[in-house]
Amino acid sequence: MTQRDHKYLLLPGPVEVRKEILEAQTAWMIGHRSTAFAELFARLQTKLKQAFLTQYRVFIHGSSGTGLWEGASRNCVRDDRRVLHLVGGAFSDRWAKISADNGKLVDTIDVDWGQAHTAEMVADALKKAHYDAVMAVHNETSTGVTNPIKEIGEVVRQYDDTLFIIDTVSGFLGAELRVDEWGVDMALTSSQKAFALPPGIAFAAVSDRVIARAKQVKQRGYYFDFVEIEKSLQKNNTPATPPISLMFAADKQLDDILAEGLENRWARHLHMRDTTHAWALSRGFGLFAQEGYRSPTVTTVDNRQKGINVDDLAKFMSGKGFTIDKGYGEIKGQTFRIAHMGDTQPAVIDEVLAYIDEFIGA
Ligand SMILES: *Cc1c(COP(=O)(O)O)cnc(C)c1O
């Protein structure tokens, strides 16, 4: 057992952040209209493009991921056109509501929580109606499902006028994602999940098609106006004052992530997932997510058969130095989630599973 000076955050966001990354935030402040800032912004662009595997641009925005949901809903769907949302969990459901709240005409493809969306479902829907955009969640954090974004992208790409927009808030830098190759027009994320930064900053890979679409939308608002953000981005800047300290942290974290290598990072996540799955099944738990679509970054353990007291588990784990999750939304308690994302290493997962064994008496 390792001796810790703090509780290790094993939640599926915000996640544990390494001390070096926390410390990077303590650099002296710089003005956001300075040359030093433009250089920082340009460095981040280069690294973020490598991280998203995109040739276009990456928005850097002072908000959580929810802000860029609203931005995507507002900027990517014209006023009297429809948007198709793929809904199968708490986050995908909320995003669809945000599109509706912004006055967009929303259709949904609903699947039961724990199930994935397939390319066939999307192909059928696109045959029946015209959509300005398809909006999907890459990794549904509430259920532990990773949707087949590559396959869905192949379908959406057949429609010239339909943008493919994904939320990869808990997928990015944990689950494989190849933005340009997979035909994704916009991939939005926040800092506090597999990116392993503190919360408060959001990022999005954005294609030229998205910028062109935004120009056709009248009521884009201001804080999330993609045309304004793009104008500033061309000058290595942001329309409003950004979270500069978090950008310092991102600068360092991206160096470390790119040094690890994207493919190694994805493989490390798959390894931690497979360990967690084998453990859960061998202890008589189920796995909530549909087989074949189980997330590399978070396992939603199905507790309905075994029925352990998840509140007591969380208390026990807290005594051992770990903050763990008790399930999300409608499936709280019936499930609990083990996050294996960000900079968490396999040895930490082994330690956590050994403690849960101690709790259940396995
Ligand atoms: C956490 C999460 C969000 C919300 O992101 P915030 O940064 O908290 O606004 C959205 N989508 C998914 C899939 C998430 O896991």
Short mmCIF file of N, CA and C and ligand atoms in Angstrom, two decimals, residues 12-13 63-67 69 91-92 94 137 139-142 167-170 188-193 201, ligand 1:
data_model
loop_
_atom_site.label_atom_id
_atom_site.label_comp_id
_atom_site.label_asym_id
_atom_site.label_seq_id
_atom_site.Cartn_x
_atom_site.Cartn_y
_atom_site.Cartn_z
N PRO A 12 -15.20 9.36 -12.07
CA PRO A 12 -15.12 9.62 -13.52
C PRO A 12 -15.30 11.12 -13.80
N GLY A 13 -14.56 11.90 -13.14
CA GLY A 13 -14.53 13.35 -13.32
C GLY A 13 -15.18 14.08 -12.17
N SER A 63 -14.70 27.46 -19.93
CA SER A 63 -16.00 26.96 -19.47
C SER A 63 -15.80 25.48 -19.23
N SER A 64 -16.81 24.83 -18.70
CA SER A 64 -16.72 23.37 -18.66
C SER A 64 -17.26 22.85 -20.00
N GLY A 65 -17.32 21.55 -20.15
CA GLY A 65 -17.78 20.96 -21.41
C GLY A 65 -19.20 21.35 -21.76
N THR A 66 -20.02 21.53 -20.75
CA THR A 66 -21.42 21.90 -20.97
C THR A 66 -21.53 23.17 -21.82
N GLY A 67 -20.62 24.09 -21.63
CA GLY A 67 -20.63 25.32 -22.42
C GLY A 67 -20.49 25.03 -23.90
N TRP A 69 -21.29 22.26 -25.37
CA TRP A 69 -22.55 21.63 -25.81
C TRP A 69 -23.47 22.73 -26.33
N PHE A 91 -25.90 11.92 -19.88
CA PHE A 91 -25.25 13.04 -20.56
C PHE A 91 -25.84 13.29 -21.94
N SER A 92 -26.02 12.21 -22.71
CA SER A 92 -26.60 12.39 -24.05
C SER A 92 -28.01 12.95 -23.94
N ARG A 94 -29.11 15.01 -21.55
CA ARG A 94 -29.03 16.43 -21.19
C ARG A 94 -28.66 17.28 -22.41
N VAL A 137 -22.72 11.14 -28.18
CA VAL A 137 -21.74 11.09 -27.10
C VAL A 137 -20.81 9.90 -27.35
N ASN A 139 -18.37 8.65 -25.33
CA ASN A 139 -18.26 7.77 -24.16
C ASN A 139 -19.30 8.23 -23.13
N GLU A 140 -20.38 7.46 -23.02
CA GLU A 140 -21.49 7.86 -22.11
C GLU A 140 -21.07 7.49 -20.69
N THR A 141 -20.68 8.49 -19.94
CA THR A 141 -20.05 8.29 -18.63
C THR A 141 -21.00 7.68 -17.60
N SER A 142 -22.30 7.89 -17.78
CA SER A 142 -23.24 7.36 -16.79
C SER A 142 -23.38 5.84 -16.91
N ASP A 167 -19.54 14.58 -28.44
CA ASP A 167 -19.06 14.88 -27.09
C ASP A 167 -18.09 13.76 -26.76
N THR A 168 -16.82 14.13 -26.57
CA THR A 168 -15.85 13.13 -26.13
C THR A 168 -15.26 13.55 -24.78
N VAL A 169 -16.16 14.08 -23.92
CA VAL A 169 -15.72 14.63 -22.64
C VAL A 169 -14.98 13.56 -21.82
N SER A 170 -15.52 12.36 -21.76
CA SER A 170 -14.84 11.33 -20.95
C SER A 170 -14.16 10.28 -21.82
N LEU A 188 -15.92 17.78 -28.90
CA LEU A 188 -15.75 18.68 -27.76
C LEU A 188 -15.43 17.89 -26.50
N THR A 189 -14.67 18.53 -25.63
CA THR A 189 -14.29 17.85 -24.39
C THR A 189 -14.03 18.87 -23.30
N SER A 190 -13.94 18.39 -22.07
CA SER A 190 -13.50 19.27 -20.99
C SER A 190 -12.24 18.71 -20.36
N SER A 191 -11.70 19.44 -19.43
CA SER A 191 -10.34 19.16 -18.95
C SER A 191 -10.27 18.07 -17.89
N GLN A 192 -11.37 17.86 -17.15
CA GLN A 192 -11.27 17.14 -15.88
C GLN A 192 -11.55 15.65 -15.95
N LYS A 193 -11.60 15.10 -17.17
CA LYS A 193 -11.82 13.65 -17.27
C LYS A 193 -10.50 12.99 -17.71
N ILE A 201 -11.82 24.34 -18.06
CA ILE A 201 -11.45 24.70 -19.42
C ILE A 201 -11.97 23.61 -20.35
C1 LIG B 1 -18.80 15.14 -17.44
C2 LIG B 1 -19.50 15.04 -18.74
C3 LIG B 1 -20.12 16.14 -19.34
C4 LIG B 1 -20.25 17.46 -18.65
O1 LIG B 1 -19.04 18.11 -18.74
P1 LIG B 1 -18.73 19.36 -17.78
O2 LIG B 1 -17.31 19.63 -18.09
O3 LIG B 1 -19.01 18.90 -16.39
O4 LIG B 1 -19.63 20.46 -18.19
C5 LIG B 1 -20.65 15.99 -20.59
N1 LIG B 1 -20.62 14.82 -21.24
C6 LIG B 1 -20.04 13.74 -20.70
C7 LIG B 1 -20.03 12.48 -21.47
C8 LIG B 1 -19.46 13.82 -19.44
O5 LIG B 1 -18.87 12.74 -18.91
#
